mmCIF file of C-alpha atoms in Angstrom:
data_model
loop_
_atom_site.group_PDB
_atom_site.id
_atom_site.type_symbol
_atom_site.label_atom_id
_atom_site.label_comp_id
_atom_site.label_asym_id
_atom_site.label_seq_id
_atom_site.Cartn_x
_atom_site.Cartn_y
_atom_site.Cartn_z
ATOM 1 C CA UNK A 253 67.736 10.029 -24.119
ATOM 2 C CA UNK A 254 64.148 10.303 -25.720
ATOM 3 C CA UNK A 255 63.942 10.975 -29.372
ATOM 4 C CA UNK A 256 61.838 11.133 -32.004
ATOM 5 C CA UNK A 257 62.160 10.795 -35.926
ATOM 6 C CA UNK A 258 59.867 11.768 -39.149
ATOM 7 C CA UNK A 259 61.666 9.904 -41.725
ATOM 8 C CA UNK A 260 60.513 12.204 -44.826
ATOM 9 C CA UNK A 261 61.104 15.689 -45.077
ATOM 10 C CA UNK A 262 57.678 15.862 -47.401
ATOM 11 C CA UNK A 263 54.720 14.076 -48.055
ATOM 12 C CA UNK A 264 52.560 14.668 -51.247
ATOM 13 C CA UNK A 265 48.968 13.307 -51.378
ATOM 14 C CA UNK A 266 46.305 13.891 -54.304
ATOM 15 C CA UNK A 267 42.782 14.807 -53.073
ATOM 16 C CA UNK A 268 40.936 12.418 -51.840
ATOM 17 C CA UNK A 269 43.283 9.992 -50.913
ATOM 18 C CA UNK A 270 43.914 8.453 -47.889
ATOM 19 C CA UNK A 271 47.365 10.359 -45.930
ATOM 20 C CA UNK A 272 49.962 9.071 -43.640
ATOM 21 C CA UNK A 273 52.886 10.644 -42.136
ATOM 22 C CA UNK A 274 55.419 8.720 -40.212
ATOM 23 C CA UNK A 275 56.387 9.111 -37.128
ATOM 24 C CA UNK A 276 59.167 6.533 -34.749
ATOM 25 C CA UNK A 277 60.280 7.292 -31.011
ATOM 26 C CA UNK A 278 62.841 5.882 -28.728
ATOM 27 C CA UNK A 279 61.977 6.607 -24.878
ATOM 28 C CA UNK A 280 63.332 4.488 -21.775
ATOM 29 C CA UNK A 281 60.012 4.033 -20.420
ATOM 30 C CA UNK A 282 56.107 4.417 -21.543
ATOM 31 C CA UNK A 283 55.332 7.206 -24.164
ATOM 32 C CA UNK A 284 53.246 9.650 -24.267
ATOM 33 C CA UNK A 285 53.005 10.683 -27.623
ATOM 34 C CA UNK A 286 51.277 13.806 -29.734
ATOM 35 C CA UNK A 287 50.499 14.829 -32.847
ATOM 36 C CA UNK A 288 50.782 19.362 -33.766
ATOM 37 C CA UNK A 289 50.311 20.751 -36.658
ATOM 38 C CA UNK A 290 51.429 24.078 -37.666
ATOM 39 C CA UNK A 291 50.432 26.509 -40.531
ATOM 40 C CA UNK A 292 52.410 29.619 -42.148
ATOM 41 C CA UNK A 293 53.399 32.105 -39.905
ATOM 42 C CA UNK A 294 51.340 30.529 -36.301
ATOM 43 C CA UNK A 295 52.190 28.549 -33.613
ATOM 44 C CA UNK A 296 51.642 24.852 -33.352
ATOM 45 C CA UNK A 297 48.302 23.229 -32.842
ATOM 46 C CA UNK A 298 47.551 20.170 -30.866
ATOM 47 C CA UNK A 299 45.649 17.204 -32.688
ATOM 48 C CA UNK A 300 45.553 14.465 -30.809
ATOM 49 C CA UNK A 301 47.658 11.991 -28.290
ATOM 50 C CA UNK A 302 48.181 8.544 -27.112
ATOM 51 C CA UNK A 303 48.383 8.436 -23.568
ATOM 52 C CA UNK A 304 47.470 4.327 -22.882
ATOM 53 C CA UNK A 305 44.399 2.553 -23.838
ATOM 54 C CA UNK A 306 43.466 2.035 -27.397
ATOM 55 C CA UNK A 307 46.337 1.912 -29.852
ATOM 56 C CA UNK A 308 44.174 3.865 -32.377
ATOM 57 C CA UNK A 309 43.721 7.563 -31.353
ATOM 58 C CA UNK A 310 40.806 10.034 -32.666
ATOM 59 C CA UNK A 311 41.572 13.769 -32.696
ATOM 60 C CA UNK A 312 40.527 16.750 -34.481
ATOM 61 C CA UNK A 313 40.050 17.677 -38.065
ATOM 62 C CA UNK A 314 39.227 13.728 -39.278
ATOM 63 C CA UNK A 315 43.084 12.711 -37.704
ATOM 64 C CA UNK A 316 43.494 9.770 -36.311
ATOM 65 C CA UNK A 317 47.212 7.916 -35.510
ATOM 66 C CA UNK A 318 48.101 4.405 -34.300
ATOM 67 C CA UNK A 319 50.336 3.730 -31.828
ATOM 68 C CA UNK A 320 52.676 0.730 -32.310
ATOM 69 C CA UNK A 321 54.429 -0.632 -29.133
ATOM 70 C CA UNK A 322 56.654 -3.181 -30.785
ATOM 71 C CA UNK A 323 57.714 -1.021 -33.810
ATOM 72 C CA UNK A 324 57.955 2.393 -31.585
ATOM 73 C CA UNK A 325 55.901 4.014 -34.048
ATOM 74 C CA UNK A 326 53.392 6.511 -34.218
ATOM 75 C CA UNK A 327 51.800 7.420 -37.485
ATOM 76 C CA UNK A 328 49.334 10.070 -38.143
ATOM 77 C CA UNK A 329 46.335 8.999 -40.860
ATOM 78 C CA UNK A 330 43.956 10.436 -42.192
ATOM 79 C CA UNK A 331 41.304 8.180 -44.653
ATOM 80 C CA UNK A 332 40.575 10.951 -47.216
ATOM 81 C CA UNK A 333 42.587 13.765 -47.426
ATOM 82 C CA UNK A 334 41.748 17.798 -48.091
ATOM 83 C CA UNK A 335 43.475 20.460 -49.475
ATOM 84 C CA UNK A 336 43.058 22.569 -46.146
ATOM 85 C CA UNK A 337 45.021 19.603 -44.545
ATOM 86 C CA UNK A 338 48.042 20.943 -45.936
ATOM 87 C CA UNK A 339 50.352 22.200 -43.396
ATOM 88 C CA UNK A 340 53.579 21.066 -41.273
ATOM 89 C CA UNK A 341 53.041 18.400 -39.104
ATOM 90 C CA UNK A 342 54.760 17.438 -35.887
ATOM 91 C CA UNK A 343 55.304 14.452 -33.785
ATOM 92 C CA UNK A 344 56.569 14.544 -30.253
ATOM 93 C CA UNK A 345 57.354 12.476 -27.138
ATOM 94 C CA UNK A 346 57.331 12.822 -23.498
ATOM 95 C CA UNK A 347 59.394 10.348 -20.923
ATOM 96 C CA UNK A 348 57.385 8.925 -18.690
ATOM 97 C CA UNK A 349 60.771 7.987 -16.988
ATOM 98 C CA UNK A 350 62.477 10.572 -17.503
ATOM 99 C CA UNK A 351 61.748 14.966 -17.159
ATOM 100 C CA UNK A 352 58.890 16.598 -18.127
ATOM 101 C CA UNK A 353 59.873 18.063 -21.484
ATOM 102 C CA UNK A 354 58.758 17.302 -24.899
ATOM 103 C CA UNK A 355 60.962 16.179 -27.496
ATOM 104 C CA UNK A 356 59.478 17.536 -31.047
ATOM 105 C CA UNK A 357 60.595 15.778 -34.165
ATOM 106 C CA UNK A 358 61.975 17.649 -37.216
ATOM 107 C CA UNK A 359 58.244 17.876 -38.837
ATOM 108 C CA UNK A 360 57.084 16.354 -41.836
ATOM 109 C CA UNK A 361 55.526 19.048 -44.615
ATOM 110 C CA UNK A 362 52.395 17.479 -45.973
ATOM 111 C CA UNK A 363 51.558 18.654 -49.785
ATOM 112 C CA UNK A 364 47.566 17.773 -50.591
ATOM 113 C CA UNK A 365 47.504 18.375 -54.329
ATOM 114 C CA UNK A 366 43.933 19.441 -55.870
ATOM 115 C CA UNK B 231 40.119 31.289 -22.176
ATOM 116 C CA UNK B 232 42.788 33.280 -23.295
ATOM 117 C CA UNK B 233 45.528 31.661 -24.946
ATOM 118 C CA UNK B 234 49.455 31.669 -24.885
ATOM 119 C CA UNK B 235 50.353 35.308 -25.805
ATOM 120 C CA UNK B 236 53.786 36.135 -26.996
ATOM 121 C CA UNK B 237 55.053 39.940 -27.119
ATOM 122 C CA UNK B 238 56.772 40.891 -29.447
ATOM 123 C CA UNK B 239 55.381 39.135 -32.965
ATOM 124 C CA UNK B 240 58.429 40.570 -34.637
ATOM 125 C CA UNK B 241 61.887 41.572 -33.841
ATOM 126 C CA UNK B 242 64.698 42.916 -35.349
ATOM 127 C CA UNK B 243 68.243 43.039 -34.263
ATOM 128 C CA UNK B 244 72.108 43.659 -34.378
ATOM 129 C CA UNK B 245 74.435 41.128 -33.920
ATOM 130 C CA UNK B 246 75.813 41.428 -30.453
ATOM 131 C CA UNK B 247 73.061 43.140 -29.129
ATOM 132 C CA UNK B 248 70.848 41.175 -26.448
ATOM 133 C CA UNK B 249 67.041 40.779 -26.876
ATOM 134 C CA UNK B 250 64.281 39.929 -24.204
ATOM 135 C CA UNK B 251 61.193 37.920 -25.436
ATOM 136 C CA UNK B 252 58.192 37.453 -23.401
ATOM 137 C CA UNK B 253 55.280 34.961 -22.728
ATOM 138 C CA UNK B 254 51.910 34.927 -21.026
ATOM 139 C CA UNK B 255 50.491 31.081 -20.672
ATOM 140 C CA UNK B 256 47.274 30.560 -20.108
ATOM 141 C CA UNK B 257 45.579 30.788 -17.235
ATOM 142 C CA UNK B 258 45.941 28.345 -14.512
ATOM 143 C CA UNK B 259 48.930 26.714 -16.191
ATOM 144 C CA UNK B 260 52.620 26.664 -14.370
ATOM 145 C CA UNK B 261 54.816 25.226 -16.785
ATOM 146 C CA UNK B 262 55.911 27.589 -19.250
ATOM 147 C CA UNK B 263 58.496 25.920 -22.400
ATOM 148 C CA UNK B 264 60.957 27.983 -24.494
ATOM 149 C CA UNK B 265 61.431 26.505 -28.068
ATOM 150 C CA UNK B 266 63.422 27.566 -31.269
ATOM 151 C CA UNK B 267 62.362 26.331 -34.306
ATOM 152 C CA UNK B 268 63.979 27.104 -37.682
ATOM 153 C CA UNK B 269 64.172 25.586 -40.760
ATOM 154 C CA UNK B 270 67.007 22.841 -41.100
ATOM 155 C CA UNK B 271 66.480 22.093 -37.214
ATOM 156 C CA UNK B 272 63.019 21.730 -36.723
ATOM 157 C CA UNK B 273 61.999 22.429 -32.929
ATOM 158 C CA UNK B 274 64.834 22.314 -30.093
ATOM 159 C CA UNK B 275 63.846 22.703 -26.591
ATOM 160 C CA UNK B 276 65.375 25.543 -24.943
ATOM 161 C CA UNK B 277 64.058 25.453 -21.323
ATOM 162 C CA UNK B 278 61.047 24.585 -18.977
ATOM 163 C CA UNK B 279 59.601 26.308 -16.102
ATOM 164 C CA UNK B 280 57.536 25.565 -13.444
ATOM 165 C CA UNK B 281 56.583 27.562 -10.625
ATOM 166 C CA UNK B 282 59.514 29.981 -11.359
ATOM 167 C CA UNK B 283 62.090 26.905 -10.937
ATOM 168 C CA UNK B 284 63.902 25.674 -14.453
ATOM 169 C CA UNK B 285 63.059 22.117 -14.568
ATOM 170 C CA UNK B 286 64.825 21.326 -18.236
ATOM 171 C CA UNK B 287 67.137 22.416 -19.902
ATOM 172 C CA UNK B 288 67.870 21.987 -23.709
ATOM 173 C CA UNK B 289 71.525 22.060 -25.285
ATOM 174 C CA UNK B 290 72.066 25.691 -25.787
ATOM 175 C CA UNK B 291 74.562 28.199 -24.889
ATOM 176 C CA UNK B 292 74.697 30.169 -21.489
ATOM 177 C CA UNK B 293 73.901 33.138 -24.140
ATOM 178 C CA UNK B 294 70.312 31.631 -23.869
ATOM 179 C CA UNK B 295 68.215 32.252 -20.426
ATOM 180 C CA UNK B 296 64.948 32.199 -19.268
ATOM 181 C CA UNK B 297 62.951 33.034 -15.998
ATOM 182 C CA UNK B 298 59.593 32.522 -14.447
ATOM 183 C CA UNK B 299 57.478 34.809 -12.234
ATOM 184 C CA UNK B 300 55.060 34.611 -9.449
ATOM 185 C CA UNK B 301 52.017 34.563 -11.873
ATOM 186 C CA UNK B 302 53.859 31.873 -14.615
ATOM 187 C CA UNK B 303 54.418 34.750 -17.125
ATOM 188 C CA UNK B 304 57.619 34.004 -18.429
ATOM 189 C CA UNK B 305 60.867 35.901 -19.929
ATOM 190 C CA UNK B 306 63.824 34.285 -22.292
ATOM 191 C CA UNK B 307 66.894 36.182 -22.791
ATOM 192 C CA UNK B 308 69.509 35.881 -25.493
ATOM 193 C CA UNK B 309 72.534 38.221 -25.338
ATOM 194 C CA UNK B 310 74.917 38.878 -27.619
ATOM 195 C CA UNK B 311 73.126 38.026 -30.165
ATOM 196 C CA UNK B 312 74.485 36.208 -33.234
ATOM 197 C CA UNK B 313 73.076 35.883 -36.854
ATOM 198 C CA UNK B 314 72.336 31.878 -36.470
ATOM 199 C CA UNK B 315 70.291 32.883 -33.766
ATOM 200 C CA UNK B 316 67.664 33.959 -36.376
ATOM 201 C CA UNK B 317 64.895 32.002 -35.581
ATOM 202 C CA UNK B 318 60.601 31.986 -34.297
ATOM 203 C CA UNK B 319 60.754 31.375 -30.626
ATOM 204 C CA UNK B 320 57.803 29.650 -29.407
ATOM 205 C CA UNK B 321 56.693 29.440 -25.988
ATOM 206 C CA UNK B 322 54.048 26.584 -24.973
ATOM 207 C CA UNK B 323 52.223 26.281 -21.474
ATOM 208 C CA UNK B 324 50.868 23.414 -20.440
ATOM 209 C CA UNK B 325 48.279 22.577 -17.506
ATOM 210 C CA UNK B 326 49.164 19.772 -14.557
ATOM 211 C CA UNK B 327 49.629 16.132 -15.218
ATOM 212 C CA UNK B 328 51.907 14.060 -17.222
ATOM 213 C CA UNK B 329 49.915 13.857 -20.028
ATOM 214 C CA UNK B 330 48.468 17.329 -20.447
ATOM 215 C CA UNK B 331 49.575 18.809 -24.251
ATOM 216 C CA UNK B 332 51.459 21.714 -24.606
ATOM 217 C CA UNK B 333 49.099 24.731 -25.870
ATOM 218 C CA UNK B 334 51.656 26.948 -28.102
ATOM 219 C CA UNK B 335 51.696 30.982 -28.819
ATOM 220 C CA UNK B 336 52.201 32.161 -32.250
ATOM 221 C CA UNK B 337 55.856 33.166 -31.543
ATOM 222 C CA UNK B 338 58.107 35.258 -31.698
ATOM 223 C CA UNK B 339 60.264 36.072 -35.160
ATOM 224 C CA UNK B 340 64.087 37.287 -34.512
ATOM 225 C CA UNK B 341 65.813 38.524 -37.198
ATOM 226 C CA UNK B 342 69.859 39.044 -36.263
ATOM 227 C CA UNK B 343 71.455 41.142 -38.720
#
């Protein structure tokens, strides 16, 4: 069965900095693999994908995330990081073997520290 | 473009009682997901529809059910309600092709008490 993992609970960044937040999958076939992020009290917000192509996807808000074939991993980066940018963050996985659904992961809450 | 609307933003109810929650994709889109987040279990799929069929279904009591109608609004039902079923239901839609994103609604917050 497809699943997906974000290995830490929280992330804390200062300012400035450069961010990551991890993100591994385990499909039977090809991913396709997203990127949400979600603020108090809304629903989640799409910020980018991989679908095939280039392993290094662009999306909105400066986000970018590589895709990794041979370490299933999919990690969201961003080179300088705001306070704004604080916010949970979700990765998730579809099948392209399997159903349509989308498998989220646990989500990862990213603290950007002024 | 309208986007997914969810009805109501807040409920609350009594254990045992059953509650109906409703979503609105947007337009154009045919598959309609149920999802429950809370806080120790992060998103769990409930159910997909598509064209008023169930496609998926996630690992969740009988107590949980869903339909679809002709123009992709959807419904989920939970009856006899219990308190761990306190949770923000989310409903995404998403558009035709396998890798179309999910668009999400703000939810829907049940309190069981």
């Amino acid at each position: 069965a497809q699943s997906v993992a974000q290995p830490e609970d929280q992330v804390n960044v200062a300012e400035g900095n450069p961010l990551t937040v991890k993100c591994t999958y385990s499909v039977s076939g090809n991913p396709y693999l997203f990127w949400y992020v979600q603020y108090p009290n809304r629903g989640l917000q799409f910020l980018l994908k991989y679908i095939t192509g280039d392993n290094l996807v662009k999306g909105s808000y400066g986000f970018e995330a590589e895709f990794n074939e041979s370490q299933t991993s999919f990690h969201l980066k961003k080179p300088s990081a705001l306070v704004s940018d604080s916010a949970l963050y979700f990765c998730a996985v579809r099948d392209t073997n399997r159903d349509d659904k989308i498998i989220f992961g646990k989500g990862t809450r990213l603290h950007i520290l002024p | 473009k309208a986007g997914v609307t969810q009805t109501p933003r807040y409920l609350i109810k009594t254990r045992g009682q059953q509650v109906t929650l409703s979503c609105s994709p947007i337009s154009g889109h045919r598959s309609v997901s149920w999802y429950q987040q809370t806080p120790g279990q992060g998103l769990q799929f409930l159910f997909e529809y598509f064209s008023e069929t169930q496609r998926n279904k996630g690992n969740f009591p009988g107590r949980f059910s869903g339909r679809q109608f002709s123009n992709s609004r959807s419904e989920m039902n939970v009856s006899t309600l219990e308190l761990g079923d306190s949770a923000l239901y989310l409903c995404a839609s998403r558009g035709q092709g396998y890798g179309t994103e999910a668009f999400f609604g703000q939810g829907t917050r049940l309190t069981v008490v």
